mmCIF file of C-alpha atoms in Angstrom:
data_model
loop_
_atom_site.group_PDB
_atom_site.id
_atom_site.type_symbol
_atom_site.label_atom_id
_atom_site.label_comp_id
_atom_site.label_asym_id
_atom_site.label_seq_id
_atom_site.Cartn_x
_atom_site.Cartn_y
_atom_site.Cartn_z
ATOM 1 C CA MET A 265 118.018 106.107 92.204
ATOM 2 C CA LYS A 266 116.413 105.744 95.629
ATOM 3 C CA LEU A 267 118.284 103.568 98.141
ATOM 4 C CA ILE A 268 116.241 101.679 100.759
ATOM 5 C CA GLN A 269 118.424 100.949 103.779
ATOM 6 C CA ASN A 270 118.181 98.867 106.918
ATOM 7 C CA TYR A 271 117.010 100.646 110.063
ATOM 8 C CA ILE A 272 118.858 99.601 113.201
ATOM 9 C CA ASP A 273 118.850 101.287 116.626
ATOM 10 C CA GLY A 274 117.413 104.519 115.276
ATOM 11 C CA ARG A 275 119.761 104.803 112.272
ATOM 12 C CA PHE A 276 119.460 104.021 108.574
ATOM 13 C CA VAL A 277 122.448 101.871 107.655
ATOM 14 C CA PRO A 278 123.544 100.266 104.350
ATOM 15 C CA GLY A 279 124.343 96.603 103.914
ATOM 16 C CA GLU A 280 127.246 95.082 102.028
ATOM 17 C CA ARG A 281 125.190 94.153 98.943
ATOM 18 C CA GLU A 282 122.187 95.554 97.115
ATOM 19 C CA PHE A 283 119.256 94.084 95.212
ATOM 20 C CA ALA A 284 116.630 95.649 92.971
ATOM 21 C CA ASP A 285 113.144 96.674 94.044
ATOM 22 C CA VAL A 286 110.997 96.117 90.932
ATOM 23 C CA ASN A 287 107.567 97.564 90.177
ATOM 24 C CA PRO A 288 105.418 94.517 89.248
ATOM 25 C CA ALA A 289 103.104 96.612 87.072
ATOM 26 C CA ASP A 290 105.737 97.494 84.473
ATOM 27 C CA GLY A 291 108.946 95.703 85.499
ATOM 28 C CA THR A 292 110.923 98.894 86.105
ATOM 29 C CA VAL A 293 113.491 99.131 88.892
ATOM 30 C CA ILE A 294 112.228 101.738 91.361
ATOM 31 C CA ALA A 295 114.918 101.446 94.060
ATOM 32 C CA GLN A 296 117.956 99.565 95.248
ATOM 33 C CA VAL A 297 117.684 97.784 98.597
ATOM 34 C CA THR A 298 120.586 97.050 100.931
ATOM 35 C CA GLU A 299 120.657 93.466 102.174
ATOM 36 C CA ALA A 300 121.380 93.086 105.883
ATOM 37 C CA THR A 301 124.361 90.977 106.890
ATOM 38 C CA GLU A 302 124.223 88.430 109.700
ATOM 39 C CA ALA A 303 126.166 90.874 111.885
ATOM 40 C CA GLN A 304 123.575 93.590 111.200
ATOM 41 C CA VAL A 305 120.692 91.274 112.108
ATOM 42 C CA ASP A 306 122.542 90.519 115.336
ATOM 43 C CA GLU A 307 122.986 94.257 115.902
ATOM 44 C CA ALA A 308 119.258 94.834 115.364
ATOM 45 C CA VAL A 309 118.332 92.104 117.854
ATOM 46 C CA SER A 310 120.805 93.522 120.385
ATOM 47 C CA ALA A 311 119.343 97.001 119.888
ATOM 48 C CA ALA A 312 115.850 95.640 120.541
ATOM 49 C CA ARG A 313 117.054 93.838 123.663
ATOM 50 C CA HIS A 314 118.751 97.020 124.895
ATOM 51 C CA ALA A 315 115.563 99.050 124.283
ATOM 52 C CA LEU A 316 113.594 96.649 126.484
ATOM 53 C CA ALA A 317 116.076 97.228 129.294
ATOM 54 C CA GLY A 318 115.873 100.994 128.820
ATOM 55 C CA GLU A 319 113.141 103.585 128.498
ATOM 56 C CA TRP A 320 110.692 101.376 126.586
ATOM 57 C CA GLY A 321 110.752 98.755 129.337
ATOM 58 C CA ARG A 322 110.077 101.339 132.049
ATOM 59 C CA ILE A 323 107.187 103.379 130.667
ATOM 60 C CA GLY A 324 103.641 102.336 131.497
ATOM 61 C CA ILE A 325 100.864 101.247 129.206
ATOM 62 C CA ARG A 326 99.237 104.699 129.075
ATOM 63 C CA GLU A 327 102.421 106.311 127.797
ATOM 64 C CA ARG A 328 103.000 103.469 125.291
ATOM 65 C CA ALA A 329 99.451 103.914 124.009
ATOM 66 C CA SER A 330 99.971 107.664 123.686
ATOM 67 C CA ARG A 331 103.070 107.141 121.574
ATOM 68 C CA LEU A 332 101.332 104.593 119.354
ATOM 69 C CA TYR A 333 98.613 107.171 118.740
ATOM 70 C CA ARG A 334 101.364 109.511 117.609
ATOM 71 C CA VAL A 335 102.660 106.820 115.230
ATOM 72 C CA ALA A 336 99.184 106.735 113.663
ATOM 73 C CA ASP A 337 99.246 110.530 113.351
ATOM 74 C CA ALA A 338 102.690 110.364 111.714
ATOM 75 C CA ILE A 339 101.448 107.804 109.168
ATOM 76 C CA GLU A 340 98.568 110.092 108.259
ATOM 77 C CA LYS A 341 100.957 113.033 107.990
ATOM 78 C CA ARG A 342 102.894 111.025 105.371
ATOM 79 C CA PHE A 343 99.737 109.630 103.781
ATOM 80 C CA ALA A 344 100.665 110.418 100.176
ATOM 81 C CA CYS A 345 104.188 109.011 100.593
ATOM 82 C CA PHE A 346 102.858 105.730 102.013
ATOM 83 C CA VAL A 347 100.300 105.402 99.205
ATOM 84 C CA GLN A 348 102.896 106.073 96.529
ATOM 85 C CA ALA A 349 105.380 103.595 98.027
ATOM 86 C CA GLU A 350 102.756 100.862 98.451
ATOM 87 C CA VAL A 351 101.414 101.231 94.903
ATOM 88 C CA ALA A 352 104.908 101.210 93.374
ATOM 89 C CA ASP A 353 105.992 98.127 95.340
ATOM 90 C CA THR A 354 102.849 96.020 94.923
ATOM 91 C CA GLY A 355 101.193 97.230 91.723
ATOM 92 C CA LYS A 356 97.857 97.457 93.546
ATOM 93 C CA PRO A 357 95.331 100.136 92.531
ATOM 94 C CA VAL A 358 95.880 103.535 94.113
ATOM 95 C CA SER A 359 92.193 103.576 95.041
ATOM 96 C CA LEU A 360 92.718 100.531 97.265
ATOM 97 C CA ALA A 361 95.960 101.696 98.856
ATOM 98 C CA SER A 362 94.441 105.076 99.714
ATOM 99 C CA LYS A 363 91.142 103.680 101.032
ATOM 100 C CA LEU A 364 92.307 100.471 102.734
ATOM 101 C CA ASP A 365 96.030 99.860 103.203
ATOM 102 C CA VAL A 366 97.226 103.195 104.578
ATOM 103 C CA PRO A 367 94.118 104.117 106.624
ATOM 104 C CA ARG A 368 94.112 100.620 108.137
ATOM 105 C CA ALA A 369 97.812 100.958 109.006
ATOM 106 C CA ALA A 370 97.100 104.071 111.071
ATOM 107 C CA ALA A 371 93.994 102.507 112.595
ATOM 108 C CA ASN A 372 95.953 99.422 113.693
ATOM 109 C CA PHE A 373 98.117 101.512 116.018
ATOM 110 C CA ARG A 374 95.106 103.232 117.582
ATOM 111 C CA VAL A 375 93.052 100.046 117.962
ATOM 112 C CA PHE A 376 95.788 97.949 119.557
ATOM 113 C CA ALA A 377 96.842 100.835 121.805
ATOM 114 C CA ASP A 378 93.263 101.005 123.101
ATOM 115 C CA LEU A 379 93.011 97.224 123.526
ATOM 116 C CA ALA A 380 96.209 97.072 125.538
ATOM 117 C CA ARG A 381 95.212 100.045 127.674
ATOM 118 C CA MET A 382 91.826 98.475 128.491
ATOM 119 C CA ALA A 383 93.134 94.951 129.130
ATOM 120 C CA GLY A 384 92.051 93.739 132.549
ATOM 121 C CA LEU A 385 94.291 92.740 135.441
ATOM 122 C CA GLU A 386 91.723 90.816 137.435
ATOM 123 C CA ALA A 387 92.418 90.012 141.084
ATOM 124 C CA PHE A 388 90.170 88.006 143.396
ATOM 125 C CA GLN A 389 90.336 85.996 146.580
ATOM 126 C CA THR A 390 89.068 82.423 146.854
ATOM 127 C CA GLU A 391 88.310 80.345 149.940
ATOM 128 C CA MET A 392 89.968 76.911 150.047
ATOM 129 C CA PRO A 393 88.410 73.716 151.482
ATOM 130 C CA ASP A 394 90.799 73.840 154.435
ATOM 131 C CA GLN A 395 89.426 77.308 155.296
ATOM 132 C CA THR A 396 92.551 79.077 154.058
ATOM 133 C CA SER A 397 92.321 81.637 151.260
ATOM 134 C CA ALA A 398 94.236 82.267 148.067
ATOM 135 C CA LEU A 399 94.777 85.521 146.224
ATOM 136 C CA ASN A 400 94.540 85.158 142.436
ATOM 137 C CA TYR A 401 95.879 87.901 140.175
ATOM 138 C CA ALA A 402 97.087 88.420 136.617
ATOM 139 C CA VAL A 403 100.481 89.752 135.592
ATOM 140 C CA ARG A 404 101.052 90.858 131.988
ATOM 141 C CA LYS A 405 104.618 90.867 130.713
ATOM 142 C CA PRO A 406 106.009 91.393 127.198
ATOM 143 C CA LEU A 407 107.517 88.406 125.412
ATOM 144 C CA GLY A 408 110.645 90.418 124.584
ATOM 145 C CA VAL A 409 112.125 90.694 121.091
ATOM 146 C CA VAL A 410 109.653 89.711 118.362
ATOM 147 C CA GLY A 411 110.784 88.878 114.820
ATOM 148 C CA VAL A 412 108.194 90.109 112.302
ATOM 149 C CA ILE A 413 108.257 88.638 108.771
ATOM 150 C CA THR A 414 105.696 90.023 106.346
ATOM 151 C CA PRO A 415 104.465 89.150 102.818
ATOM 152 C CA TRP A 416 104.237 91.153 99.593
ATOM 153 C CA ASN A 417 100.469 91.275 99.046
ATOM 154 C CA LEU A 418 99.508 93.637 101.907
ATOM 155 C CA PRO A 419 102.916 94.843 103.072
ATOM 156 C CA LEU A 420 101.934 97.831 105.205
ATOM 157 C CA LEU A 421 98.595 96.568 106.483
ATOM 158 C CA LEU A 422 99.977 93.220 107.687
ATOM 159 C CA LEU A 423 103.179 94.833 108.970
ATOM 160 C CA THR A 424 101.247 97.204 111.233
ATOM 161 C CA TRP A 425 98.818 94.431 112.194
ATOM 162 C CA LYS A 426 101.817 92.641 113.729
ATOM 163 C CA VAL A 427 103.965 95.538 114.938
ATOM 164 C CA ALA A 428 101.182 97.538 116.626
ATOM 165 C CA PRO A 429 100.066 94.823 119.102
ATOM 166 C CA ALA A 430 103.660 93.801 119.767
ATOM 167 C CA LEU A 431 104.608 97.365 120.727
ATOM 168 C CA ALA A 432 101.361 97.959 122.613
ATOM 169 C CA CYS A 433 102.234 95.002 124.836
ATOM 170 C CA GLY A 434 105.707 96.375 125.520
ATOM 171 C CA ASN A 435 107.784 94.284 123.118
ATOM 172 C CA ALA A 436 110.487 95.456 120.721
ATOM 173 C CA VAL A 437 110.547 94.244 117.106
ATOM 174 C CA VAL A 438 112.925 93.365 114.307
ATOM 175 C CA VAL A 439 111.062 93.454 110.983
ATOM 176 C CA LYS A 440 112.038 91.529 107.848
ATOM 177 C CA PRO A 441 109.706 92.682 105.071
ATOM 178 C CA SER A 442 109.300 90.766 101.832
ATOM 179 C CA GLU A 443 112.165 91.443 99.448
ATOM 180 C CA GLU A 444 109.424 92.190 96.889
ATOM 181 C CA THR A 445 107.929 95.076 98.896
ATOM 182 C CA PRO A 446 110.504 96.706 101.192
ATOM 183 C CA ALA A 447 109.603 100.407 100.967
ATOM 184 C CA THR A 448 106.863 101.005 103.532
ATOM 185 C CA ALA A 449 108.644 99.116 106.335
ATOM 186 C CA SER A 450 111.482 101.618 106.099
ATOM 187 C CA LEU A 451 109.080 104.530 105.678
ATOM 188 C CA LEU A 452 107.364 103.455 108.895
ATOM 189 C CA ALA A 453 110.682 103.954 110.695
ATOM 190 C CA GLU A 454 110.397 107.696 110.003
ATOM 191 C CA ALA A 455 106.933 107.707 111.557
ATOM 192 C CA MET A 456 108.342 105.920 114.606
ATOM 193 C CA GLU A 457 110.981 108.609 115.009
ATOM 194 C CA ASP A 458 108.398 111.393 114.758
ATOM 195 C CA ALA A 459 106.263 109.690 117.405
ATOM 196 C CA GLY A 460 109.073 109.478 119.929
ATOM 197 C CA ILE A 461 109.483 105.699 119.840
ATOM 198 C CA PRO A 462 112.894 105.059 121.474
ATOM 199 C CA ASN A 463 115.804 103.808 119.407
ATOM 200 C CA GLY A 464 115.906 100.019 119.101
ATOM 201 C CA VAL A 465 112.190 99.438 119.639
ATOM 202 C CA TYR A 466 111.541 99.223 115.890
ATOM 203 C CA ASN A 467 114.222 97.806 113.584
ATOM 204 C CA VAL A 468 114.130 96.776 109.905
ATOM 205 C CA VAL A 469 116.480 94.312 108.202
ATOM 206 C CA HIS A 470 116.116 93.732 104.464
ATOM 207 C CA GLY A 471 116.968 90.598 102.544
ATOM 208 C CA PHE A 472 115.821 87.150 101.561
ATOM 209 C CA GLY A 473 115.092 83.872 103.369
ATOM 210 C CA PRO A 474 117.709 81.078 103.362
ATOM 211 C CA GLY A 475 121.212 82.340 103.977
ATOM 212 C CA SER A 476 119.947 85.886 104.448
ATOM 213 C CA ALA A 477 118.068 88.114 106.896
ATOM 214 C CA GLY A 478 115.085 85.763 107.237
ATOM 215 C CA GLU A 479 117.194 82.811 108.318
ATOM 216 C CA PHE A 480 119.462 84.933 110.534
ATOM 217 C CA LEU A 481 116.429 86.342 112.341
ATOM 218 C CA THR A 482 114.485 83.116 112.862
ATOM 219 C CA GLN A 483 117.542 81.239 114.135
ATOM 220 C CA HIS A 484 118.742 84.006 116.444
ATOM 221 C CA PRO A 485 118.829 82.773 120.071
ATOM 222 C CA ASP A 486 117.886 86.204 121.494
ATOM 223 C CA VAL A 487 114.652 86.481 119.487
ATOM 224 C CA ASP A 488 111.799 85.487 121.794
ATOM 225 C CA ALA A 489 109.001 84.946 119.238
ATOM 226 C CA ILE A 490 108.369 84.969 115.496
ATOM 227 C CA THR A 491 105.243 86.109 113.660
ATOM 228 C CA PHE A 492 104.960 85.307 109.943
ATOM 229 C CA THR A 493 102.386 85.610 107.181
ATOM 230 C CA GLY A 494 103.139 83.880 103.893
ATOM 231 C CA GLU A 495 103.261 80.545 102.143
ATOM 232 C CA SER A 496 103.097 77.219 103.993
ATOM 233 C CA ARG A 497 106.498 76.014 102.763
ATOM 234 C CA THR A 498 108.210 79.052 104.273
ATOM 235 C CA GLY A 499 106.212 78.599 107.471
ATOM 236 C CA ALA A 500 107.492 75.029 107.726
ATOM 237 C CA ALA A 501 111.083 76.258 107.287
ATOM 238 C CA ILE A 502 110.596 78.892 109.999
ATOM 239 C CA MET A 503 109.105 76.349 112.391
ATOM 240 C CA LYS A 504 112.107 74.109 111.829
ATOM 241 C CA ALA A 505 114.498 77.029 112.382
ATOM 242 C CA THR A 506 112.832 78.030 115.654
ATOM 243 C CA SER A 507 112.484 74.496 117.050
ATOM 244 C CA PRO A 508 115.899 74.302 118.806
ATOM 245 C CA THR A 509 114.964 77.261 121.026
ATOM 246 C CA VAL A 510 111.262 76.293 121.267
ATOM 247 C CA LYS A 511 110.188 79.912 120.797
ATOM 248 C CA PRO A 512 106.536 80.819 120.189
ATOM 249 C CA VAL A 513 105.478 81.244 116.572
ATOM 250 C CA SER A 514 102.391 82.888 115.084
ATOM 251 C CA PHE A 515 101.571 81.864 111.505
ATOM 252 C CA GLU A 516 99.033 82.801 108.876
ATOM 253 C CA LEU A 517 99.812 80.498 105.968
ATOM 254 C CA GLY A 518 98.386 79.712 102.555
ATOM 255 C CA GLY A 519 95.001 78.095 102.061
ATOM 256 C CA LYS A 520 92.310 77.186 99.562
ATOM 257 C CA ASN A 521 89.247 79.071 100.725
ATOM 258 C CA ALA A 522 85.791 77.947 99.626
ATOM 259 C CA ALA A 523 82.569 79.959 99.356
ATOM 260 C CA VAL A 524 79.143 78.273 99.466
ATOM 261 C CA VAL A 525 76.112 79.967 97.885
ATOM 262 C CA PHE A 526 72.628 78.699 98.732
ATOM 263 C CA ALA A 527 69.474 79.333 96.722
ATOM 264 C CA ASP A 528 67.885 81.472 99.449
ATOM 265 C CA CYS A 529 70.771 83.976 99.526
ATOM 266 C CA ASN A 530 70.432 87.682 98.820
ATOM 267 C CA PHE A 531 71.414 87.225 95.189
ATOM 268 C CA GLN A 532 72.922 90.642 94.437
ATOM 269 C CA GLU A 533 74.744 90.895 97.752
ATOM 270 C CA ALA A 534 76.217 87.430 97.219
ATOM 271 C CA VAL A 535 77.414 88.356 93.722
ATOM 272 C CA GLY A 536 78.972 91.604 94.935
ATOM 273 C CA GLY A 537 80.529 90.003 97.991
ATOM 274 C CA LEU A 538 82.065 87.163 96.033
ATOM 275 C CA SER A 539 83.382 89.542 93.400
ATOM 276 C CA ASP A 540 85.244 91.371 96.161
ATOM 277 C CA ALA A 541 86.378 88.104 97.722
ATOM 278 C CA VAL A 542 87.871 86.946 94.424
ATOM 279 C CA PHE A 543 89.218 90.153 92.871
ATOM 280 C CA LEU A 544 89.993 92.565 95.738
ATOM 281 C CA ASN A 545 93.666 93.593 95.808
ATOM 282 C CA THR A 546 94.013 92.187 92.291
ATOM 283 C CA GLY A 547 93.129 88.761 93.672
ATOM 284 C CA GLN A 548 96.068 88.692 96.097
ATOM 285 C CA VAL A 549 94.440 88.207 99.521
ATOM 286 C CA CYS A 550 95.190 85.245 101.755
ATOM 287 C CA LEU A 551 91.534 84.877 102.751
ATOM 288 C CA CYS A 552 90.079 85.332 99.267
ATOM 289 C CA ALA A 553 87.545 82.879 97.799
ATOM 290 C CA GLU A 554 89.322 80.504 95.454
ATOM 291 C CA ARG A 555 86.503 77.968 95.052
ATOM 292 C CA ILE A 556 82.772 78.638 94.842
ATOM 293 C CA TYR A 557 80.074 76.001 95.394
ATOM 294 C CA ILE A 558 76.618 77.112 94.203
ATOM 295 C CA GLU A 559 73.332 75.351 94.882
ATOM 296 C CA ARG A 560 72.181 73.782 91.614
ATOM 297 C CA LYS A 561 68.865 75.615 91.239
ATOM 298 C CA ILE A 562 70.616 79.031 90.989
ATOM 299 C CA PHE A 563 73.874 77.820 89.443
ATOM 300 C CA ASP A 564 73.418 79.147 85.904
ATOM 301 C CA PRO A 565 72.028 82.621 86.723
ATOM 302 C CA PHE A 566 74.593 83.096 89.503
ATOM 303 C CA VAL A 567 77.555 82.159 87.318
ATOM 304 C CA ASP A 568 76.236 84.474 84.601
ATOM 305 C CA ALA A 569 75.837 87.369 87.083
ATOM 306 C CA LEU A 570 79.302 86.812 88.553
ATOM 307 C CA LYS A 571 80.757 86.724 85.021
ATOM 308 C CA ARG A 572 79.132 90.071 84.181
ATOM 309 C CA LYS A 573 80.415 91.516 87.453
ATOM 310 C CA ALA A 574 83.956 90.406 86.636
ATOM 311 C CA GLU A 575 83.725 91.845 83.141
ATOM 312 C CA SER A 576 82.650 95.205 84.586
ATOM 313 C CA LEU A 577 85.875 95.590 86.574
ATOM 314 C CA ASP A 578 88.123 98.361 85.297
ATOM 315 C CA ALA A 579 91.509 96.764 84.648
ATOM 316 C CA GLY A 580 94.201 99.356 84.188
ATOM 317 C CA TRP A 581 97.392 100.882 85.514
ATOM 318 C CA PRO A 582 97.649 101.119 89.310
ATOM 319 C CA GLU A 583 98.004 104.925 89.336
ATOM 320 C CA ASP A 584 94.678 105.437 87.512
ATOM 321 C CA ALA A 585 91.980 106.330 90.065
ATOM 322 C CA LYS A 586 89.372 104.371 88.034
ATOM 323 C CA THR A 587 91.335 101.114 88.182
ATOM 324 C CA ASN A 588 89.974 98.477 90.535
ATOM 325 C CA ILE A 589 91.991 95.531 89.271
ATOM 326 C CA ALA A 590 95.527 96.396 88.290
ATOM 327 C CA LYS A 591 97.544 95.195 85.329
ATOM 328 C CA ARG A 592 100.756 93.385 86.182
ATOM 329 C CA CYS A 593 103.637 91.916 84.317
ATOM 330 C CA SER A 594 104.399 88.319 85.277
ATOM 331 C CA ARG A 595 105.900 87.929 88.756
ATOM 332 C CA THR A 596 108.017 85.124 87.297
ATOM 333 C CA THR A 597 109.404 87.619 84.793
ATOM 334 C CA VAL A 598 109.998 90.206 87.511
ATOM 335 C CA TRP A 599 111.763 87.666 89.726
ATOM 336 C CA ARG A 600 113.925 86.497 86.835
ATOM 337 C CA GLU A 601 114.899 90.117 86.150
ATOM 338 C CA LYS A 602 115.735 90.580 89.824
ATOM 339 C CA LYS A 603 118.001 87.544 89.848
ATOM 340 C CA GLU A 604 119.751 88.692 86.674
ATOM 341 C CA ARG A 605 120.401 92.122 88.182
ATOM 342 C CA TRP A 606 121.530 90.481 91.402
#
């Protein structure tokens, strides 16, 4: 069976314990994952700190951008492997992973490389009331070591959405992917190697939250910032963990998103758009529409049209190219099976 290992300072390394990676579509165990120890999280942070003091901290923005372009190329070279890993971990339709998740992952590295390369460093002189002058200029410096904690619904897309800008700005990262979806974070390490990203710039530690890699990372004194996407309760725990060192945090947490439909809308576009907003990614999107308010005069025909649209969705197994909303076994069942195996 496949073994997914931690990636620290340019090397894949096992942990002391393992846990199961379960396919949510059918409940089968698809890999074993090595949980990082506290010492290994410390080693990953130290490797990131060392990388900042080495080659990665010395190269300019143009060279960083060039290497991030090569990361995008390396993702595309492994396109089929990334799609397969993402579908197996999440249970999402292969049509979505191949058209959205993996292409967007590559695009994230190119887009943020371009943004960083084009960022201005304005300088101007101002005259003061006492007839003296002042020179005003901008200096851009990396934060340092960034802890990246990602969720299970869009593992690769949201991972690269965080890692790409962090690296483009000259930071080094330690990634803790969701224990539900660990595969593509480790696969991305291979792309980093191909692209010539120096050892220690990108590190991956696998595990859970309390008493595991998540807690070790957020409480580490040498981590300069934390970025997290996930549920609000976990965000609150991370904020508490980071408070003693007052480090910057970037959160995208849970919400209850509402859609409002007025009578003068483009009826068919509104139906199609809301169908996507509700059912895209099998309904697992943090900005999806969870409540819909419809103006009374079109309420009945709109609800009927949205119902027909939902009924037309092709629910099936993730690997079927026709599937646009995937079947899943209960996540509660999967999690219970994981704990029993653990």
